[in-house]
mmCIF file of C-alpha atoms and ligand atoms in Angstrom:
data_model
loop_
_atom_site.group_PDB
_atom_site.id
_atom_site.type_symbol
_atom_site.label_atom_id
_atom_site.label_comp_id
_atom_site.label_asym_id
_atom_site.label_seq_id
_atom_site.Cartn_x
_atom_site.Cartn_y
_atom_site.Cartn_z
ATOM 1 C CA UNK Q 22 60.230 131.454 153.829
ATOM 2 C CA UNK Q 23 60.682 134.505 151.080
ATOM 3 C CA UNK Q 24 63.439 133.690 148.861
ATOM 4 C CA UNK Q 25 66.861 136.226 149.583
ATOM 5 C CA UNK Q 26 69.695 137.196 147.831
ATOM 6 C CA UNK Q 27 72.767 137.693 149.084
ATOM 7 C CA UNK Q 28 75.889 139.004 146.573
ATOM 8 C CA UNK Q 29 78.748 137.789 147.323
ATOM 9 C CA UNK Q 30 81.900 140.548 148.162
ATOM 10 C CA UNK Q 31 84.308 138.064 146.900
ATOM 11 C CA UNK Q 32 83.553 139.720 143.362
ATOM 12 C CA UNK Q 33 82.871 143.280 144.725
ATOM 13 C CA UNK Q 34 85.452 146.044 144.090
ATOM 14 C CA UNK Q 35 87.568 146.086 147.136
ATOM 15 C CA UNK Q 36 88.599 149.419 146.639
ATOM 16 C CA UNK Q 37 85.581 150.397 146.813
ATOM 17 C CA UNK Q 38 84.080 147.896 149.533
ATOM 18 C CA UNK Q 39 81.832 150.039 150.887
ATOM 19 C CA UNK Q 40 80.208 151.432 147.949
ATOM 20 C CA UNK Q 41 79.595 148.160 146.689
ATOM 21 C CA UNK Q 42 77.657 146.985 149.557
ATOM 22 C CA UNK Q 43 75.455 149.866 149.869
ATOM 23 C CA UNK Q 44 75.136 149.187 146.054
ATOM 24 C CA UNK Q 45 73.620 145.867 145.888
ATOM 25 C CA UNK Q 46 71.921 146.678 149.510
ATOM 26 C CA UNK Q 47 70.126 149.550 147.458
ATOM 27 C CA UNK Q 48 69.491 147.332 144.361
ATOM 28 C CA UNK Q 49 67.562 145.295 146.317
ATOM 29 C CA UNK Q 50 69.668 142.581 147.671
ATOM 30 C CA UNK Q 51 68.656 140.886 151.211
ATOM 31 C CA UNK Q 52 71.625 140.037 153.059
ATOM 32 C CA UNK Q 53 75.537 140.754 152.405
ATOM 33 C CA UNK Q 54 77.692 137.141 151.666
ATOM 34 C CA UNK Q 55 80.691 137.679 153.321
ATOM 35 C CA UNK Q 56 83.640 135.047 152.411
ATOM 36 C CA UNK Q 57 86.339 134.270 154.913
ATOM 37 C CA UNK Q 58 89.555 132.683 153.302
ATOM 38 C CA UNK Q 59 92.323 131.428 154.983
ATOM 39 C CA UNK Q 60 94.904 130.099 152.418
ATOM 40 C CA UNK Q 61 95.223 126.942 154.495
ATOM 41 C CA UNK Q 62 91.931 124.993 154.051
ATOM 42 C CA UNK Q 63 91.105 126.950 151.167
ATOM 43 C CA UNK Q 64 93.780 127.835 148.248
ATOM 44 C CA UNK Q 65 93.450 131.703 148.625
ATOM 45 C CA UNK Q 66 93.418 134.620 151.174
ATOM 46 C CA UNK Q 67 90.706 137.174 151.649
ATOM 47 C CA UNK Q 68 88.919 139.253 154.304
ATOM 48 C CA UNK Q 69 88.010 139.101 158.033
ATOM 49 C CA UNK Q 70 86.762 140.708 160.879
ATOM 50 C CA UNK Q 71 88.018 143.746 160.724
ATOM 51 C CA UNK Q 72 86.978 144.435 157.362
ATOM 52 C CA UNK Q 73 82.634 142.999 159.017
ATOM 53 C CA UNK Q 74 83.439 145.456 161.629
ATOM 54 C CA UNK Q 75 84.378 147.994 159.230
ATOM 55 C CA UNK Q 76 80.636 147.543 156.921
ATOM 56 C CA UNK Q 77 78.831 147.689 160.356
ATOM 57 C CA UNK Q 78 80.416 150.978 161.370
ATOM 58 C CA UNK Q 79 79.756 152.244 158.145
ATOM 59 C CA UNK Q 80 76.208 151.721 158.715
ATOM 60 C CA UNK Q 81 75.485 148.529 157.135
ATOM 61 C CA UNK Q 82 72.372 147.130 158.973
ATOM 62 C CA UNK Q 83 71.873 144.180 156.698
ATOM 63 C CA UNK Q 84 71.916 140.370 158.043
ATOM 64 C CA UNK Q 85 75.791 139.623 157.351
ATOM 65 C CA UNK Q 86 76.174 135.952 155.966
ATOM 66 C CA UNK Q 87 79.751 135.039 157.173
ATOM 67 C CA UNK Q 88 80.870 131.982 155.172
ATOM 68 C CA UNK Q 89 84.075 130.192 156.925
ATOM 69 C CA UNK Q 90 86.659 128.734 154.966
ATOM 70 C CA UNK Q 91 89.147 128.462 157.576
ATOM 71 C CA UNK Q 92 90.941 126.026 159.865
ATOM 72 C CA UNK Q 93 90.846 125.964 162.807
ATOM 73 C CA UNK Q 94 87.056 127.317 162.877
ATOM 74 C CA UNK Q 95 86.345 128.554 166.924
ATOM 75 C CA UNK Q 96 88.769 131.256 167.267
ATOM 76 C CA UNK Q 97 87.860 133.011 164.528
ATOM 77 C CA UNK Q 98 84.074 132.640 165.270
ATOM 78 C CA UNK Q 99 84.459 134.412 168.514
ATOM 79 C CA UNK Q 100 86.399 137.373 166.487
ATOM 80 C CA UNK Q 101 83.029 137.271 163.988
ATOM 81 C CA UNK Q 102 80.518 137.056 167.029
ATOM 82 C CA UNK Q 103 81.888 140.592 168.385
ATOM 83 C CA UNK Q 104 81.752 142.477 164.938
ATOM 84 C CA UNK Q 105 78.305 142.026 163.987
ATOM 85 C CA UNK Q 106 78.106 138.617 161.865
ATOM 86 C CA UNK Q 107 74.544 137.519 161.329
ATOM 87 C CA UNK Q 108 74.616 134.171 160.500
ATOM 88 C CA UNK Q 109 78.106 131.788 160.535
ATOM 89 C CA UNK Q 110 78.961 129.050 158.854
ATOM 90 C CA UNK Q 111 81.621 126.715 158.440
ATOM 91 C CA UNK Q 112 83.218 123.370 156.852
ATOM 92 C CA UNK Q 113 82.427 120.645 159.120
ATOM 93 C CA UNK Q 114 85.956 119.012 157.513
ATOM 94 C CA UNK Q 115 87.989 122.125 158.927
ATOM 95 C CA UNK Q 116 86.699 122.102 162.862
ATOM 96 C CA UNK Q 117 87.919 119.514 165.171
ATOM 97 C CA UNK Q 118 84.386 119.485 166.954
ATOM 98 C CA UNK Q 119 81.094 120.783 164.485
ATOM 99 C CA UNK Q 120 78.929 120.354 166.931
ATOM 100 C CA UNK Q 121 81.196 121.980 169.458
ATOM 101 C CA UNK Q 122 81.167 124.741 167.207
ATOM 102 C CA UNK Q 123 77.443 124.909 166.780
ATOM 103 C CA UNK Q 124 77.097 125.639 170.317
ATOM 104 C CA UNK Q 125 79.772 128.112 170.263
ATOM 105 C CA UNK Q 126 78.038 129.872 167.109
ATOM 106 C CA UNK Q 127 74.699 130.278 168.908
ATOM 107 C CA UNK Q 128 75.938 130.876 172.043
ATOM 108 C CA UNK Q 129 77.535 134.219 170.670
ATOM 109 C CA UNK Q 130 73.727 134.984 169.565
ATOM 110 C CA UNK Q 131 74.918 134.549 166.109
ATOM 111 C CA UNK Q 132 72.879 131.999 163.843
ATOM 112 C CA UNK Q 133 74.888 128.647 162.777
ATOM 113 C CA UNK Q 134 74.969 126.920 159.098
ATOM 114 C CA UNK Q 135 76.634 124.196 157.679
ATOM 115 C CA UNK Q 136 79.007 124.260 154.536
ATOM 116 C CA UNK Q 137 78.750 121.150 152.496
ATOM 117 C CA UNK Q 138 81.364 120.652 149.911
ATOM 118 C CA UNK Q 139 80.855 118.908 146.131
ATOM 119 C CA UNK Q 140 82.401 115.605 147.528
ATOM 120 C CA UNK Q 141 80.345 116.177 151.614
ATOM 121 C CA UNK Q 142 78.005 113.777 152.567
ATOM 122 C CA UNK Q 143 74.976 115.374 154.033
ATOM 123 C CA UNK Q 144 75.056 112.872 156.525
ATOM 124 C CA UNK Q 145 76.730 115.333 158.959
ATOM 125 C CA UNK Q 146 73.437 116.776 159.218
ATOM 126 C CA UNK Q 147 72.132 113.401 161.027
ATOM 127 C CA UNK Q 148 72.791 114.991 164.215
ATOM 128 C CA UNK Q 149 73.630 119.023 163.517
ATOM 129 C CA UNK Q 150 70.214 119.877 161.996
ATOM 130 C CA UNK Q 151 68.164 120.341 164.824
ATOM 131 C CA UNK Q 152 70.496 122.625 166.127
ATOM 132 C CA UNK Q 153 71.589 124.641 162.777
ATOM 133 C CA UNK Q 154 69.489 127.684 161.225
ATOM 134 C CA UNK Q 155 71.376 127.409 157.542
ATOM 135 C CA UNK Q 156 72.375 124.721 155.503
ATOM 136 C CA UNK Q 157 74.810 125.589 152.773
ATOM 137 C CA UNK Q 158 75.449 123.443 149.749
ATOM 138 C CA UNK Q 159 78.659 124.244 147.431
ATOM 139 C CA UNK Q 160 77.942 124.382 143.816
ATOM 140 C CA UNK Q 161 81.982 124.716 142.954
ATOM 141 C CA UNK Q 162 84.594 123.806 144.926
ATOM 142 C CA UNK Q 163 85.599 126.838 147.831
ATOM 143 C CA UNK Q 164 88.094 129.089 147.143
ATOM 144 C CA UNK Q 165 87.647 131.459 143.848
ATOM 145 C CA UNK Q 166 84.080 133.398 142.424
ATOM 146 C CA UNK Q 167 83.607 132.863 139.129
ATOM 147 C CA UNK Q 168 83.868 128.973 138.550
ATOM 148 C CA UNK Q 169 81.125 126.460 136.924
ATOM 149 C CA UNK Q 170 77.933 125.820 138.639
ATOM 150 C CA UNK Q 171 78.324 121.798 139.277
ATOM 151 C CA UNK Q 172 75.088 120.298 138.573
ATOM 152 C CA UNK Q 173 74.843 117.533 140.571
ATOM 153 C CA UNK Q 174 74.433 120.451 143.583
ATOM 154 C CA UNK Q 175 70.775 120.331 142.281
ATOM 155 C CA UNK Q 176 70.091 116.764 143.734
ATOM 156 C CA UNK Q 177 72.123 117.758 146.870
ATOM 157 C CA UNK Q 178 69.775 120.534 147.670
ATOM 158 C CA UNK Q 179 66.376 118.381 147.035
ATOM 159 C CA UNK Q 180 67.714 116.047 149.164
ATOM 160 C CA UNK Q 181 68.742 118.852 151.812
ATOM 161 C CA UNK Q 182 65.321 120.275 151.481
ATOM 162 C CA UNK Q 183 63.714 116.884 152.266
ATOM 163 C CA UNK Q 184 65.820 116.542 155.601
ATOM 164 C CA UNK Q 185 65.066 120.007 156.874
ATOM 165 C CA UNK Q 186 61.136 119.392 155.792
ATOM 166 C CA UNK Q 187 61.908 115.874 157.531
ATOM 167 C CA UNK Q 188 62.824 118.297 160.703
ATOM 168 C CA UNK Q 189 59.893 120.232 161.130
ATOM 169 C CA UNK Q 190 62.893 124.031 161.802
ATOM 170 C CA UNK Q 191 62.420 126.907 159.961
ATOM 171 C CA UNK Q 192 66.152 125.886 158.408
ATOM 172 C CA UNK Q 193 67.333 128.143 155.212
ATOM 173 C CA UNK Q 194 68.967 126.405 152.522
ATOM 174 C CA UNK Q 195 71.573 128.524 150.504
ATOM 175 C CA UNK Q 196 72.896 127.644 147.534
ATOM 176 C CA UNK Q 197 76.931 129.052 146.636
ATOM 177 C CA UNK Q 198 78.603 129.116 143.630
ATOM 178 C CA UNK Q 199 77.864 129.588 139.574
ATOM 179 C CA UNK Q 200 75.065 131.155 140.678
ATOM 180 C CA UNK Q 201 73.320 133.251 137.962
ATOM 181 C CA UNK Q 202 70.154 134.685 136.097
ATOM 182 C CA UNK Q 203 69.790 131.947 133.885
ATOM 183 C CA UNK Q 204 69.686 128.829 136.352
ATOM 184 C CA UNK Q 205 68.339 130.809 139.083
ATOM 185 C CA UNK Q 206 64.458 128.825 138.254
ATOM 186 C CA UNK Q 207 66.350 125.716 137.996
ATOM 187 C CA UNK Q 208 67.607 126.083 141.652
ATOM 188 C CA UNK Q 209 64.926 127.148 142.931
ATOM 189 C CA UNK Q 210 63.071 124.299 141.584
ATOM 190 C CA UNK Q 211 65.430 121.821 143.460
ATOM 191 C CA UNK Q 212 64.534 123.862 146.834
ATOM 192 C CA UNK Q 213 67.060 126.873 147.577
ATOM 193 C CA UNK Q 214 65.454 130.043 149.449
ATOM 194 C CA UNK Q 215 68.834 131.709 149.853
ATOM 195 C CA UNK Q 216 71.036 132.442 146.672
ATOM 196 C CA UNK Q 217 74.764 133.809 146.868
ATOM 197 C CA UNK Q 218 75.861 135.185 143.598
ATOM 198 C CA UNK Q 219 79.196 136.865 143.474
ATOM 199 C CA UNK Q 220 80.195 137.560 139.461
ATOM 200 C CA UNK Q 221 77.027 137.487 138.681
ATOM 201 C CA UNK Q 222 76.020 140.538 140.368
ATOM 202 C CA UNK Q 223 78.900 142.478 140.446
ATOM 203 C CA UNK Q 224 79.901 141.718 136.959
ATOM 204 C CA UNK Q 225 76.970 142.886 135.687
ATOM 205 C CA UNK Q 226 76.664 147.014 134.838
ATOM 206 C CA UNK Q 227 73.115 146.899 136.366
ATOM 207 C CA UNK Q 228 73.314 145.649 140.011
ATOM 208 C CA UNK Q 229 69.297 145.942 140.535
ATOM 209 C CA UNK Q 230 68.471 144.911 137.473
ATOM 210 C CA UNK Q 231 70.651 141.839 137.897
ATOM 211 C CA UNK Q 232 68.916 140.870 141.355
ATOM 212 C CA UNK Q 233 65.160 142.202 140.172
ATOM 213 C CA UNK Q 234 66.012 139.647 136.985
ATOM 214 C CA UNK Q 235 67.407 136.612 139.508
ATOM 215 C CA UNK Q 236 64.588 137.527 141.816
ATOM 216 C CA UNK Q 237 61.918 136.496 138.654
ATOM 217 C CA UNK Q 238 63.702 133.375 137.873
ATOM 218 C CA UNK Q 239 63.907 132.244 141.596
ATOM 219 C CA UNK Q 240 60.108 132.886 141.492
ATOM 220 C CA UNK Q 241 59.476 131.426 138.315
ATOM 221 C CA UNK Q 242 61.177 128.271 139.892
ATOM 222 C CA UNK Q 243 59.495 128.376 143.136
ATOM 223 C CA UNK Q 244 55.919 128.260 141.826
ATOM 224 C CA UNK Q 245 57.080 125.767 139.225
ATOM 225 C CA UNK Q 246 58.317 123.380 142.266
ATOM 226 C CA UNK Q 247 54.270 124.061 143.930
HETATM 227 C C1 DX5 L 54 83.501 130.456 146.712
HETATM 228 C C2 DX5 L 54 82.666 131.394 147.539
HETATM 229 C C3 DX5 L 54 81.531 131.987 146.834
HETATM 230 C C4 DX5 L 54 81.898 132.808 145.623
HETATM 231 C C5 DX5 L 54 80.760 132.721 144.674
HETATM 232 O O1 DX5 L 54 84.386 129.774 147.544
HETATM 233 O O2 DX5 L 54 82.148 130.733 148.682
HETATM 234 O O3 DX5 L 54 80.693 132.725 147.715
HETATM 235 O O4 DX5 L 54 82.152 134.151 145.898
HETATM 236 O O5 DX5 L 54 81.113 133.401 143.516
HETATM 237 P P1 DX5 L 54 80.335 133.171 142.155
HETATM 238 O O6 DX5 L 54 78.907 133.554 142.400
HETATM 239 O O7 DX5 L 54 81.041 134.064 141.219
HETATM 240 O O8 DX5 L 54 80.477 131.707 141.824
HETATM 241 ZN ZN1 ZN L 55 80.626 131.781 149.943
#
């Protein structure tokens, strides 16, 4: 699978929301990261439907990554479903039921992934991955852009990539948080195809440059890993 990129809004200009996206969409970016905070399972508050339904009215046409963190998980996926989310994904901690909500994900013709946390096993995937398209693995802890890539992600994702070869589905494997330019080869390496970088991209002045640069590390990385 081509390697995408999808900046994360959580570091866009909010005033500005829609600018932004069309921005990094234009820049070159693949898909639009879209971070759902609830203050509850997650220390802070951000953005949710209305504000998906919003970019699609606008015109945005891009796959829209919706990344839970929320508790409970199933209303709120419903809410997504009907405003255009792509792909959804959520904490397996903060839903009474993941697989429950699997079904519920795909049923809405939307595409499900699973968050793992820093301190997640992946051994929730023993009996979700045959029925997940994305697998997501934290490299901070959820709640704030901005914050310290944790290394030990990059053993997490070689192992993730070994249980969705192990599969035999065409599962992506996204990688969140400290994402940037500089250890973009690094995680390709240990098997991401689908990098969220918030500050990274919209801290930078040059938003294409920023994503052609990541883009040449992630390749770098990829034919490095064979
Ligand atoms: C953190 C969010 C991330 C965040 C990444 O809870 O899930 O998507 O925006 O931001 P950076 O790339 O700045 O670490
Ligand atoms: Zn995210």
């Amino acid at each position: 699978m081509d390697a995408v990129i999808a900046p994360s809004i959580l570091s866009a200009d909010f005033a500005r929301l829609g600018e932004e996206v069309d921005a990094v969409l234009r820049g070159g970016a693949d898909w639009v990261h879209f971070d759902v905070m609830d203050n509850h399972y997650v220390p802070n508050l951000t953005i949710g439907p209305l504000v998906c339904e919003a970019l699609r009215k606008a015109g945005v046409t891009a796959p829209i990554d919706v990344h839970l963190m929320v508790s409970p998980v199933d209303p709120i996926v419903v809410d997504f479903a009907k405003v255009g989310a792509t792909y959804i994904s959520f904490h397996p901690e903060a839903s009474q039921h993941p697989h429950r909500t699997v079904q519920l994900i795909r049923s809405l013709g939307c595409r499900p992934g699973l968050v793992f946390n820093p301190a997640t096993p992946l051994d929730w995937l023993d009996h979700l991955i045959d029925d997940l398209d994305l697998v997501l693995i934290m490299s901070v802890n959820p709640g704030f852009g901005g914050q310290k890539f944790i290394p030990q992600a990059l053993a997490k994702l070689a192992a993730a990539r070994a249980r969705i070869e192990a599969s035999g589905r065409p599962v992506r494997l996204e990688i969140d948080g400290g994402v940037k330019v500089d250890n973009a080869a690094q995680i390709a390496r240990a098997g991401a195809d689908a990098f969220v970088a918030g500050s990274a991209i919209f801290g930078s002045g040059d938003y294409a440059a920023t994503i052609a640069a990541m883009r040449a590390q992630i390749d770098v990385g990829r034919r490095s890993a064979g």
